Each structure stands twice: as structure tokens, then as C-alpha cells.
XYZ file of C-alpha atoms in Angstrom:
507
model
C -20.963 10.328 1.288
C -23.468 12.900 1.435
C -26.351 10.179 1.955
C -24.189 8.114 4.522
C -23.854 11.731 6.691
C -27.724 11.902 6.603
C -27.893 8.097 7.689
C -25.250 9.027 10.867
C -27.772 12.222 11.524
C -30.587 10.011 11.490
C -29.165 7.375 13.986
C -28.265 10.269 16.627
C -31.790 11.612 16.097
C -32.650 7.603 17.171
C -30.253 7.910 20.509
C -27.097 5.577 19.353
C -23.886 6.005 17.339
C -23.386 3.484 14.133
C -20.450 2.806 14.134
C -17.896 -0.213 14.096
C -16.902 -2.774 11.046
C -20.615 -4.234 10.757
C -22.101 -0.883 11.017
C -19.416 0.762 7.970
C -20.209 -2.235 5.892
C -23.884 -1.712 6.177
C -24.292 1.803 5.855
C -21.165 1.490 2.879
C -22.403 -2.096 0.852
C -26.244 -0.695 0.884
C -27.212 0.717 -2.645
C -30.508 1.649 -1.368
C -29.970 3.877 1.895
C -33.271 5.259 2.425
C -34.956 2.076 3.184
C -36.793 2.009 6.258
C -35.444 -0.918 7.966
C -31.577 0.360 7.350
C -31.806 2.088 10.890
C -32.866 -1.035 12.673
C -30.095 -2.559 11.116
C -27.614 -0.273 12.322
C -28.872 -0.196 15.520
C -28.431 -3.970 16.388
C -25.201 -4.144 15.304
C -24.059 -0.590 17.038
C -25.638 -1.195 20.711
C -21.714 -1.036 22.478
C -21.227 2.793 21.253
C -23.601 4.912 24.097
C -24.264 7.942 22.852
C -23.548 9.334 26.508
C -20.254 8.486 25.550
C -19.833 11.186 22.942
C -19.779 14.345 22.981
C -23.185 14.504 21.005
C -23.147 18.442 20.486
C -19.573 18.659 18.832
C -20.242 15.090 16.557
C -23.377 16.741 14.923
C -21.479 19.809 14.809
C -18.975 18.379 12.764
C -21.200 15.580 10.976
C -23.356 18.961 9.381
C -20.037 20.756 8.761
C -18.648 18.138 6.568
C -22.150 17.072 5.140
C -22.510 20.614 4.019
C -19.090 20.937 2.476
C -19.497 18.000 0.308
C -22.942 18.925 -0.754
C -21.028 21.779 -1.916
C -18.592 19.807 -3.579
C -21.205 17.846 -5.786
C -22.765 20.751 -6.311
C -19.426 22.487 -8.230
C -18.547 19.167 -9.856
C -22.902 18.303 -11.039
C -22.543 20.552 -14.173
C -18.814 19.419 -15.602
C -20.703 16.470 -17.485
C -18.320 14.741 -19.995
C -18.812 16.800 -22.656
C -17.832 20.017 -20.307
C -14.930 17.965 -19.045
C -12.086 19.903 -20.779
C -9.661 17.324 -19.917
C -11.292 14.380 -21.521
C -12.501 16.134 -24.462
C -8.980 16.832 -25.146
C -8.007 13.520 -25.105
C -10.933 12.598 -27.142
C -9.976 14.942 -29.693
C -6.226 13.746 -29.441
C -7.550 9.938 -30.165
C -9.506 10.990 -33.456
C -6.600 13.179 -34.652
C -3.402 13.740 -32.820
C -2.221 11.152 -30.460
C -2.353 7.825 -32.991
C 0.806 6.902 -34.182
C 2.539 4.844 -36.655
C 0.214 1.556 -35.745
C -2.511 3.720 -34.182
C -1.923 1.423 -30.871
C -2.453 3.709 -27.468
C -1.712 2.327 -23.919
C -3.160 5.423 -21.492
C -2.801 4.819 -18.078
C -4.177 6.706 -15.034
C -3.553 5.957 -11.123
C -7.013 5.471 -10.134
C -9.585 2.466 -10.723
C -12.510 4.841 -10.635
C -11.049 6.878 -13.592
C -9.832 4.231 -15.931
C -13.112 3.443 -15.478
C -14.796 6.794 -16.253
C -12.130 6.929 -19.476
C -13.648 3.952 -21.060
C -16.885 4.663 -20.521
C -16.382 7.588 -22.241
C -13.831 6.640 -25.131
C -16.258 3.595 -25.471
C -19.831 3.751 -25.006
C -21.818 1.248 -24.830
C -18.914 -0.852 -25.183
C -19.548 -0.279 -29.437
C -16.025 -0.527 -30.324
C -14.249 -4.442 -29.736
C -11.205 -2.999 -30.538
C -10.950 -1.153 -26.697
C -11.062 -2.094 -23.385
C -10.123 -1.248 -19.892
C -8.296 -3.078 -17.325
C -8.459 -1.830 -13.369
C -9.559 -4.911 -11.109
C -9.212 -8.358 -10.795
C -12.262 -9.208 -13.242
C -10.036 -9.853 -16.098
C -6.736 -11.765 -16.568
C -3.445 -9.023 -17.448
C -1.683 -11.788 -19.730
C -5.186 -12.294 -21.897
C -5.493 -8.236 -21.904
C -1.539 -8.104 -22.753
C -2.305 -10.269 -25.737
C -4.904 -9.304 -26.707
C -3.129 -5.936 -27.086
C 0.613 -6.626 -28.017
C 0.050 -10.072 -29.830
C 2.994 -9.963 -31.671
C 5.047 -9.880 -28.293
C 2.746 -12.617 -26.660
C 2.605 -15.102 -29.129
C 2.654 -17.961 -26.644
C -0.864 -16.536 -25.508
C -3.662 -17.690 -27.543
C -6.670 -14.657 -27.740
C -9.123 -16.998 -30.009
C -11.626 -14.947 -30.896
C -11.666 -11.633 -29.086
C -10.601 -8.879 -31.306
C -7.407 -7.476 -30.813
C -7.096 -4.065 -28.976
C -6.350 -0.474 -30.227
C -6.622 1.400 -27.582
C -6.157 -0.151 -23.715
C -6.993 2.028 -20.632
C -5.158 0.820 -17.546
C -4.437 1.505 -14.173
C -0.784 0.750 -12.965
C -1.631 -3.301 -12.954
C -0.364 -3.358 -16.376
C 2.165 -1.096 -15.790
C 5.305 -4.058 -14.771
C 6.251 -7.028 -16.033
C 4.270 -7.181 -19.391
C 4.789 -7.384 -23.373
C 3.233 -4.334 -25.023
C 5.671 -3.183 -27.841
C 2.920 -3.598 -30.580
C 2.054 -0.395 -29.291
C 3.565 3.166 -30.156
C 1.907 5.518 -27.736
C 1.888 5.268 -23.951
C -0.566 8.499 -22.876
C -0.455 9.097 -18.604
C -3.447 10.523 -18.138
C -2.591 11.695 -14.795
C 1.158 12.203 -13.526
C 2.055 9.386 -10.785
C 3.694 11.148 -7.973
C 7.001 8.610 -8.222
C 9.063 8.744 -11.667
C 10.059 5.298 -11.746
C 6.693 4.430 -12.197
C 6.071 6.787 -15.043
C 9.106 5.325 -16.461
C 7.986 1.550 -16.003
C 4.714 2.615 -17.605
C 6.946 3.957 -20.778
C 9.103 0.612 -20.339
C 6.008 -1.584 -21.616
C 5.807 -0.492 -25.339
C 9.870 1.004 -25.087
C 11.365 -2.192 -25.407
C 13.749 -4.406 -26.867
C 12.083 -6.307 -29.764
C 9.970 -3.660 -30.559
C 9.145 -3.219 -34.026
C 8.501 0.452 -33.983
C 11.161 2.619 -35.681
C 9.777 5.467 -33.184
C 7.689 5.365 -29.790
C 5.573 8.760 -28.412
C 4.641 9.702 -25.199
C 2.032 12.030 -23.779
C 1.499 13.633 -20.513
C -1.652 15.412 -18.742
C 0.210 18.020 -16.699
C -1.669 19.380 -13.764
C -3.928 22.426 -14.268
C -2.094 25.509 -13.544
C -3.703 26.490 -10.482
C -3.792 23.163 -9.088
C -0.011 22.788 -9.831
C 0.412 26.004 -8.271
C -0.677 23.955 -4.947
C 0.424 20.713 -5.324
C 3.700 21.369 -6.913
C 3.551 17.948 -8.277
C 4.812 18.394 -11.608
C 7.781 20.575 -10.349
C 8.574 17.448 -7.517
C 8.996 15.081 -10.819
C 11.346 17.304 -12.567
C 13.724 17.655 -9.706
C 13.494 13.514 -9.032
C 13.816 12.777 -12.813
C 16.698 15.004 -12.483
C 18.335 13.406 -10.558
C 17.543 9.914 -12.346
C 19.320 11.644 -15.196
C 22.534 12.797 -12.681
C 22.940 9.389 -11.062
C 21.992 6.261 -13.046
C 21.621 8.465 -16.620
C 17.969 7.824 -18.838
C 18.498 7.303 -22.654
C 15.039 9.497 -23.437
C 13.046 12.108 -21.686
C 10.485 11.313 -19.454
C 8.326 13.994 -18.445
C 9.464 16.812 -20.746
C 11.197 17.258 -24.465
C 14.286 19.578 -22.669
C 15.602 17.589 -20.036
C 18.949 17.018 -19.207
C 20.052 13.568 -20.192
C 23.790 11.433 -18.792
C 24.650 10.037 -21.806
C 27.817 8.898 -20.047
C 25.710 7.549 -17.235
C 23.494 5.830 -19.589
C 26.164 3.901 -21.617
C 27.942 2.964 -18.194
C 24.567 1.299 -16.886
C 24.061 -1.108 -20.584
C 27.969 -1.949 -20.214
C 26.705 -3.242 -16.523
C 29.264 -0.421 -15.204
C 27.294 0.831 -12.366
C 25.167 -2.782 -11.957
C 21.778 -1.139 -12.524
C 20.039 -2.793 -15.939
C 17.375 -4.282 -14.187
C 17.282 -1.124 -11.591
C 13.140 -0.521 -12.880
C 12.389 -3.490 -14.499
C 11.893 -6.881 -12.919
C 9.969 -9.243 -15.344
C 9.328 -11.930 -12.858
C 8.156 -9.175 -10.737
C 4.413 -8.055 -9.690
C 2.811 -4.599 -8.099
C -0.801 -4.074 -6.656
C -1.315 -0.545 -5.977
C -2.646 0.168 -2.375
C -5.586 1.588 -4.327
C -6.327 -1.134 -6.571
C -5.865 -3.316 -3.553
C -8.762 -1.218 -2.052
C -10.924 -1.091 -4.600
C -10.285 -5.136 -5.170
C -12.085 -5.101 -1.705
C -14.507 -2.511 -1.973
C -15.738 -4.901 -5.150
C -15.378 -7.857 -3.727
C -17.881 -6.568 -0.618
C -20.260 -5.251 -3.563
C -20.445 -7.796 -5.722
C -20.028 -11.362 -4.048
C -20.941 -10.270 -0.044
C -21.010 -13.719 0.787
C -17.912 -14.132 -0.411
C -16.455 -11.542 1.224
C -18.156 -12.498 4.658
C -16.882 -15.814 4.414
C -12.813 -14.187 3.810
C -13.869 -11.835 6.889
C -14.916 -14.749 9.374
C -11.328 -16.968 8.476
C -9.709 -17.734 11.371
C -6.120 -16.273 12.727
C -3.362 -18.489 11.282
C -4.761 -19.742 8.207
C -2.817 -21.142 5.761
C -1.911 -21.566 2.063
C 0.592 -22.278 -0.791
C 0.746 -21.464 -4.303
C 3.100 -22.920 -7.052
C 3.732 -20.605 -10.008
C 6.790 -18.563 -8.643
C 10.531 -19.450 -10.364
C 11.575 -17.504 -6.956
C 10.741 -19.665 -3.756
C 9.312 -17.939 -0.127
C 7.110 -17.561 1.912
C 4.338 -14.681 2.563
C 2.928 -13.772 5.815
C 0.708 -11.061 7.417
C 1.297 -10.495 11.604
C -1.150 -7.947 13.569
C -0.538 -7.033 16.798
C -3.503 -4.413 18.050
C -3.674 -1.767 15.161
C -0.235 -2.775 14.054
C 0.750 -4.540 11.093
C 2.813 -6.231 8.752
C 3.338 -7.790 5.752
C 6.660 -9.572 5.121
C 7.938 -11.221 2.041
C 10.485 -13.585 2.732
C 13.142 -14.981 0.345
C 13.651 -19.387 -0.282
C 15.918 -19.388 3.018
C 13.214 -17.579 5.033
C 15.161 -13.878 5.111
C 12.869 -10.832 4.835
C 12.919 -9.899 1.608
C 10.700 -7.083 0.764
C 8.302 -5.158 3.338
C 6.609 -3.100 0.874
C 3.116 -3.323 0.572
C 2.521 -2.835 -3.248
C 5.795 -5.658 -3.721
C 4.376 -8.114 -1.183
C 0.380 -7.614 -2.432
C 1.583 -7.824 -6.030
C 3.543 -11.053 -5.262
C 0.334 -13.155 -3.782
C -2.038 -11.818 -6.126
C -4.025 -14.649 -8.027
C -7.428 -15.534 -9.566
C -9.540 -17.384 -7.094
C -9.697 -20.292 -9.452
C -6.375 -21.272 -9.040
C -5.289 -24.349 -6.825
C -3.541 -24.272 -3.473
C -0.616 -26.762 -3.916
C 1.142 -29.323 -1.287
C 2.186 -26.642 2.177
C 5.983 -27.435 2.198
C 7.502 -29.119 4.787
C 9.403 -25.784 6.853
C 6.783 -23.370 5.892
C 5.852 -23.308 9.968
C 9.374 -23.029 10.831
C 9.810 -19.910 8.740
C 6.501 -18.571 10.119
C 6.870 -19.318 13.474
C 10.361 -17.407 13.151
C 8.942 -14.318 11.492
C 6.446 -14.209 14.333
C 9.456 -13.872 17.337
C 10.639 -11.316 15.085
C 7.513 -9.222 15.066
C 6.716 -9.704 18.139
C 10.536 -8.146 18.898
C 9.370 -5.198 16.848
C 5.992 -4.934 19.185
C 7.511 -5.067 22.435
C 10.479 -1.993 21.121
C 7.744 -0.223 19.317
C 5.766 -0.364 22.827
C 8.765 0.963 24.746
C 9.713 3.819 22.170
C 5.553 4.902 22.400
C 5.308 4.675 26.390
C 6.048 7.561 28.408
C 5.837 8.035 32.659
C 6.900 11.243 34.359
C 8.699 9.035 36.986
C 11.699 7.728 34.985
C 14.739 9.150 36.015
C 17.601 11.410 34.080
C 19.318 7.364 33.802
C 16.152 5.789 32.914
C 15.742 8.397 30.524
C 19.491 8.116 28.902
C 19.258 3.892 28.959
C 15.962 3.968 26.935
C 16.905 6.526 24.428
C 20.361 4.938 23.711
C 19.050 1.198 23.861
C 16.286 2.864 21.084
C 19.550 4.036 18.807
C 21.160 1.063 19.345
C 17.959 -1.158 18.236
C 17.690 1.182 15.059
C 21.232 -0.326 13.417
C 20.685 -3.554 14.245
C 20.462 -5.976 11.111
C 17.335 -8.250 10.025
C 19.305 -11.209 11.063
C 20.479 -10.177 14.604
C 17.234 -11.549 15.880
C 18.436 -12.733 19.415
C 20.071 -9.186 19.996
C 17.226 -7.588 19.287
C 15.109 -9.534 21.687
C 17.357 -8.908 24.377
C 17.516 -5.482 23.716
C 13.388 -5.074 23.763
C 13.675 -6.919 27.125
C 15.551 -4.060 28.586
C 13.845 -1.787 27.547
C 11.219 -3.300 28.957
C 13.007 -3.836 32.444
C 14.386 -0.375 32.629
C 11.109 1.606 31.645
C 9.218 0.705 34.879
C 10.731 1.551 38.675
C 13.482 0.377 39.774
C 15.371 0.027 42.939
C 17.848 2.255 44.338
C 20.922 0.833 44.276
C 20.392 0.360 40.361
C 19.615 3.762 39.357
C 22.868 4.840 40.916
C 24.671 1.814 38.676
C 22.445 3.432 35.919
C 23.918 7.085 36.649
C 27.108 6.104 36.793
C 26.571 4.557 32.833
C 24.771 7.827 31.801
C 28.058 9.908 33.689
C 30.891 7.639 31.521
C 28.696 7.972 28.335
C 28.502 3.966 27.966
C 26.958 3.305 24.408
C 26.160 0.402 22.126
C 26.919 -3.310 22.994
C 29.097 -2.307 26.025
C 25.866 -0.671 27.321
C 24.289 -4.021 26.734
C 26.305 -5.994 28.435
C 25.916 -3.818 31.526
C 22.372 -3.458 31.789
C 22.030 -7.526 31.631
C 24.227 -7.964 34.383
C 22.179 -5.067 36.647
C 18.870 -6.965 35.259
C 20.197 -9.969 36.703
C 21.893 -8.520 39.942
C 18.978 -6.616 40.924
C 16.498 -9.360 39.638
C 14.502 -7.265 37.531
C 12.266 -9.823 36.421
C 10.816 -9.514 39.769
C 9.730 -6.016 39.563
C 7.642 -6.173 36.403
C 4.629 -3.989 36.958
C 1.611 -6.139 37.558
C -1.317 -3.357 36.582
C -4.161 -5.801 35.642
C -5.393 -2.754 32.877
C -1.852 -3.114 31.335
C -1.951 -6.662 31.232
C -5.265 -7.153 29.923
C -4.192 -4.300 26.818
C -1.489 -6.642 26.314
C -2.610 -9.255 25.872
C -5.307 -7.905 23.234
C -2.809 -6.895 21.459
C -0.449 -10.353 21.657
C 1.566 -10.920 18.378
C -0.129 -13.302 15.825
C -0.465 -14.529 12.788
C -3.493 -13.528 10.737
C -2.567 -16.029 7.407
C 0.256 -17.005 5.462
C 1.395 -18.148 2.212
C 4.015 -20.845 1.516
C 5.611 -19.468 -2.948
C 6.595 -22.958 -3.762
């Protein structure tokens, strides 16, 4: 960072700004940034940002502010070397005497790809012991590593003649979904921010067929002052809390003196309360938004041509993959700076918005095939897209504001904005119709329908009913006729039209 500042400095002192995609990946993807020609780069690839358009004095202002304070930064963090890293030396210590169990097997997990990485470098140099490895990308396969570490629980996985594994460092990739009972200690090097994870990372060696009388784990609390900040530690305890109140936990998670529901916990393995599979889902996959990052970040490092290639694809593109026992379809829709990525189920319902769900669910080695595109896959696109580009025009309408709208104008929009919010997925057609008011009713109207409109806002009309009045004053008063034609508006529109940017038929 501190070199990429002094590149920026260097490019005002030249008279232009470097920035833009091309401009972040060169000054980001270059290992060598004092090279001479680096500048000349920059500059062909920057010439639509004038630096007449910036306020030149503040930028540099704030460019040296920021440069400073992480200059400052390295400098506090330059002397804590490994062996002045209290932290790790304490795990060290715990992995030559304290933390091996019963088969001396120890799963430690930490949230970041750039420390799992620093861990094994450090509990393996030089890569001199066979017996541990790290996992944190997409460079090697999770079912090989699983094996490789629980074989016992993965016999159908064949490891030839790698060595099995002692010790594993992992970042939440192996944390779901995966067969690693041979092991007796999970160790969380650093405390994820949402318990269910913490207990999904537990779940891999807790589990039934287990052959370990007893199971241990460890936890890195925060540093005391740093805790004092955060309060991160003291947010777990209060949402593990009330994991123990509501659905019950048959072991502690975090600390030896919580308060476990026994009563909860034997309601939830007689399927009582419904919730056995609550954290667990073994068909199920998760991609951290940082490992997702740092999958790119790699990609644009390692195999640039690669990553060009994925960067020029065209909008719309296409694919299908056959390993899922759950059908659906996957697809990504971008209007402007807004974005989405749906997960649908086999009958082409959303079913799962969530980035680290949807990411985790497409994720596959680039070797693997693309299989026969299903004959509805466009229908189920094409039906996703009306419904995002529903969500574009209401999210357009809640954003846009004009001193000119009336007290009505006001009152329509902010109901017909409440009403929108308890619609269903399904009620697609409503939902359209509701965007077009809002639409209609945000820009001026006559007359003779704002005093329609008053007398709604005066009798409190809500809901459907207020529907099914503001159609029929959109068709009296022929609304559609008095759509604001500002050529500016338009032409933001329409670069920021609904689309499709790929898709992915889960055959």
C-alpha cells in the first residue's frame, strides 16, 4: 500500500489521475513498482480522469495523510517477527506440548487466507514435515485434503501416496460439509464473528462415527485491550446464549461455564422442534467473501491471462454443471453498481440470496466439464431477470427524491414502498405493477389527480385497495403520457438497464 500511494503521488506530479479497473490492476498485479515504464503505463490507460477535475490540493492532502499513517503502521508491526509474535509462539508451544490429544490430530482454523498461510509457514518451514499442510484457496482439492486428514472417515477417497496429515491449517473452506472425526482437536485461531460457524467448525471432528472417546477444543480469545474495543468475544457469549435458550447445544462452545438446555437439546434429536440439520447441511457448500477475494486476487497474480480472458466474457454467458443431487439454476444480474446473485431451486424459485451459499454452490475446479444446458434454463433466467429488473425500477423510486412532490405524492410513494416490502417472492406481477406506480406518481402530475390523490391520503387508503385506485387514476389521467422525457435521465437509464452478466444451469 505504502508503494502504490507513492505510485498515485508520482502520477499527480506527471499531471493525470490513475485511476479506473485497468489502472488498479496495474498498479495492484505489478510486483516490481518502481520500474520506469509503470507511469507510462498508467497514463495510457487513465487519460479520461483530468486532473482539473479534482480537487488536486485536498487528494494529495489526503494521499500523504494515509501514506504516512501506514508507514507508521509497518513501522509498529516491522519488529514483531515470528519469534516476537506472542500469539503464535503460544500456539507453537501448545503443538509440542499441550494441545495434542489422544491421536495427536489438530484441525486449527482461522478466518483469513493470508493467515492460514502465515500459520503454516511457520508451524512448517520449509515444508520439512509431510505430515502438515494448509488449505486456503482453490489450489488444492478439500475431499483429497479431507482424506488425507480423516482417512478413516473417507475411505471411499483414495490418498495413494501422500502421507497422511497431523496437523491441517484451514480457513473456513473446510469448515462444512466434510469428514474429519480422525481428529480430536479443532483449535480457532481467531474467533469468527458468527457462532454457528464456530460451531460448524467444531461439527467436523464432533461427529457421529467418531472414534474418539473425547474431543477438545481451543480458542484464541482477543487480546484484552483489543476486546476492550471490539467487544467481540462478549457479542459471542450473548449469541451462543441464546443458541443455548432457543434450540439448546449438547457442549460448550466458546467457554467451559456456559449455560447449556439440556431440555432443548433432547427436544431437537427427538426432531421436537424440527432443527437436526439447523447447522449442518452435508450436501451443502460455503465460500467466504474473503476467500472468494483472495481466489481473485490469485487468479490476477498467477495466471493474468487467464484472468483477462474471464474479464473480457461477454454479458449473458452461459454454463451448466452436473454434480448436484439438488437441481437449479445460478445466475448473477447487474444493473449500474447494483447486484445480485440468486440461487434458484429445480422449479426456478429463489432459493438462497446469500453470497457465501450461492458462491459456495458454483464453486468448481476449472478442469471440470460443462454438461448438456437444459432445455428451460432460459426460461428460468429470463424470469429472474423481470424480477430484478422489478427490484431496480422500486429500488430507483425509494432512492429518488424532488422537492416538487406534493404532501399526496409524498403519502402514495411511501405507502406503495410499505406495501412492496411484504410482498412475497412469487407475487411477481404485483410487484411490477406496483414499481410502475411508483414510477407514474414520482414525477408531476396534473391537477385534477393530485386532488384524487389527496382525497386517498385524507381517507388513509392503504395496501391493495390503494392499488387498485392509483391504476384506475394512471389510466384516467393517462399517465403514461406524462413520463418525464429528460434526455440525462434517459441516457443514466439506460446504462444502467437490467442484465444478465452469466448464469449457471445445477443439472
Amino acid at each position: 500500500l505504502d508503494k502504490i500511494h507513492g505510485i498515485f503521488l508520482a502520477a499527480l506530479d506527471e499531471g493525470f489521475v490513475p485511476a479506473g479497473q485497468d489502472a488498479q490492476k496495474l498498479m495492484y498485479g505489478s510486483d516490481s513498482l518502481d520500474q520506469d515504464n509503470l507511469l507510462d503505463d498508467l497514463y495510457e490507460v487513465s487519460g479520461r480522469y483530468a486532473l482539473v477535475d479534482f480537487n488536486e490540493a485536498e487528494l494529495r492532502q489526503h494521499l500523504t495523510a494515509d501514506q504516512k499513517l501506514i508507514r507508521k503502521m509497518i513501522e509498529l508491526v516491522a519488529p514483531i517477527t515470528p519469534d516476537k509474535d506472542a500469539k503464535l509462539q503460544v500456539l507453537l508451544a501448545g503443538l509440542k506440548k499441550g494441545i495434542p490429544k489422544a491421536r495427536n490430530k489438530v484441525l486449527i482454523f482461522t478466518q483469513y487466507a493470508d493467515t492460514a498461510e502465515y500459520l503454516f509457514e511457520n508451524i512448517n518451514p520449509g515444508r520439512k514435515y509431510s505430515d502438515i499442510e494448509s488449505i486456503f484457496g482453490t489450489d488444492k482439492s478439500k475431499a483429497r485434503m479431507a482424506a488425507r486428514f480423516s482417512p478413516l472417515s473417507n475411505p471411499h477417497i483414495q490418498i495413494g501416496n501422500d502421507q497422511e496429515l497431523r496437523i491441517l491449517v484451514a480457513t473456513d473452506v473446510m469448515s462444512e460439509g466434510l469428514n474429519l472425526q480422525d481428529g480430536d482437536v479443532v483449535l480457532n485461531y481467531d474467533l469468527h464473528w458468527n457462532p454457528v460457524r464456530l460451531i460448524q467448525r467444531f461439527g467436523r471432528i464432533d461427529r457421529i462415527g467418531s472414534e474418539n472417546e473425547q474431543v477438545w477444543g481451543f480458542n484464541f480469545l482477543p487480546e484484552l485491550k483489543l476486546e476492550k474495543n471490539l467487544g467481540l468475544a462478549d457479542i459471542l457469549r450473548r449469541r451462543i446464549q441464546d443458541i443455548h435458550e432457543t434450540i439448546g447445544e449438547d457442549a460448550a462452545i466458546l467457554e467451559k461455564d456456559e449455560q447449556l438446555n439440556d431440555d432443548a437439546m433432547f427436544a431437537i434429536y427427538e426432531k421436537k422442534a424440527g432443527q437436526v440439520s439447523m447447522f449442518e447441511d452435508e450436501e451443502g457448500e460455503f465460500l467466504d467473501i474473503s476467500e472468494a477475494e483472495e481466489l481473485i486476487r490469485s487468479l490476477r497474480k498467477n495466471e493474468p491471462e487467464e484472468f483477462n480472458r474471464i474479464a473480457a466474457l461477454r454479458d449473458g454467458i452461459r454454463s451448466a454443471r452436473g454434480v448436484f443431487t439438488t437441481q437449479g439454476s445460478y445466475v448473477f444480474c447487474q444493473a449500474g453498481k447494483y447486484q445480485q446473485l440468486i440461487l434458484t431451486d429445480a422449479q426456478g424459485k429463489v432459493f438462497s440470496r446469500d453470497i457465501p451459499t450461492v458462491l459456495g454452490r458454483i464453486r468448481c475446479p476449472k478442469t471440470e466439464p460443462a454438461v448438456v444446458m437444459p432445455k428451460l434454463h432460459n426460461t428460468t433466467v429470463m424470469t429472474l431477470l423481470k424480477v430484478f429488473a422489478d427490484e431496480v425500477r422500486h429500488r430507483r423510486a425509494q432512492q429518488q427524491h424532488s422537492l416538487s412532490l406534493s404532501a399526496a405524492q409524498s403519502y402514495t410513494l411511501r405507502e406503495m414502498r410499505a406495501y412492496y416490502s411484504t410482498l412475497e417472492e412469487a407475487d411477481t406481477d404485483l410487484k411490477a405493477q406496483v414499481s410502475k406506480l411508483e414510477e407514474a406518481f414520482k414525477r408531476p402530475i396534473p391537477a385534477a389527480a393530485r386532488r384524487q390523490l389527496n382525497v386517498l391520503r385524507r381517507n388513509g387508503v392503504l395496501g391493495k385497495h390503494l392499488v387498485a385506485a392509483l391504476t384506475d387514476l394512471y389510466h384516467d389521467h393517462a399517465l403514461h403520457e406524462h413520463a418525464d422525457n429528460d434526455e440525462r435521465q434517459r441516457e443514466h437509464e439506460a446504462d444502467e438497464l437490467p442484465r444478465i452478466i452469466c448464469s449457471e444451469a445445477l443439472v
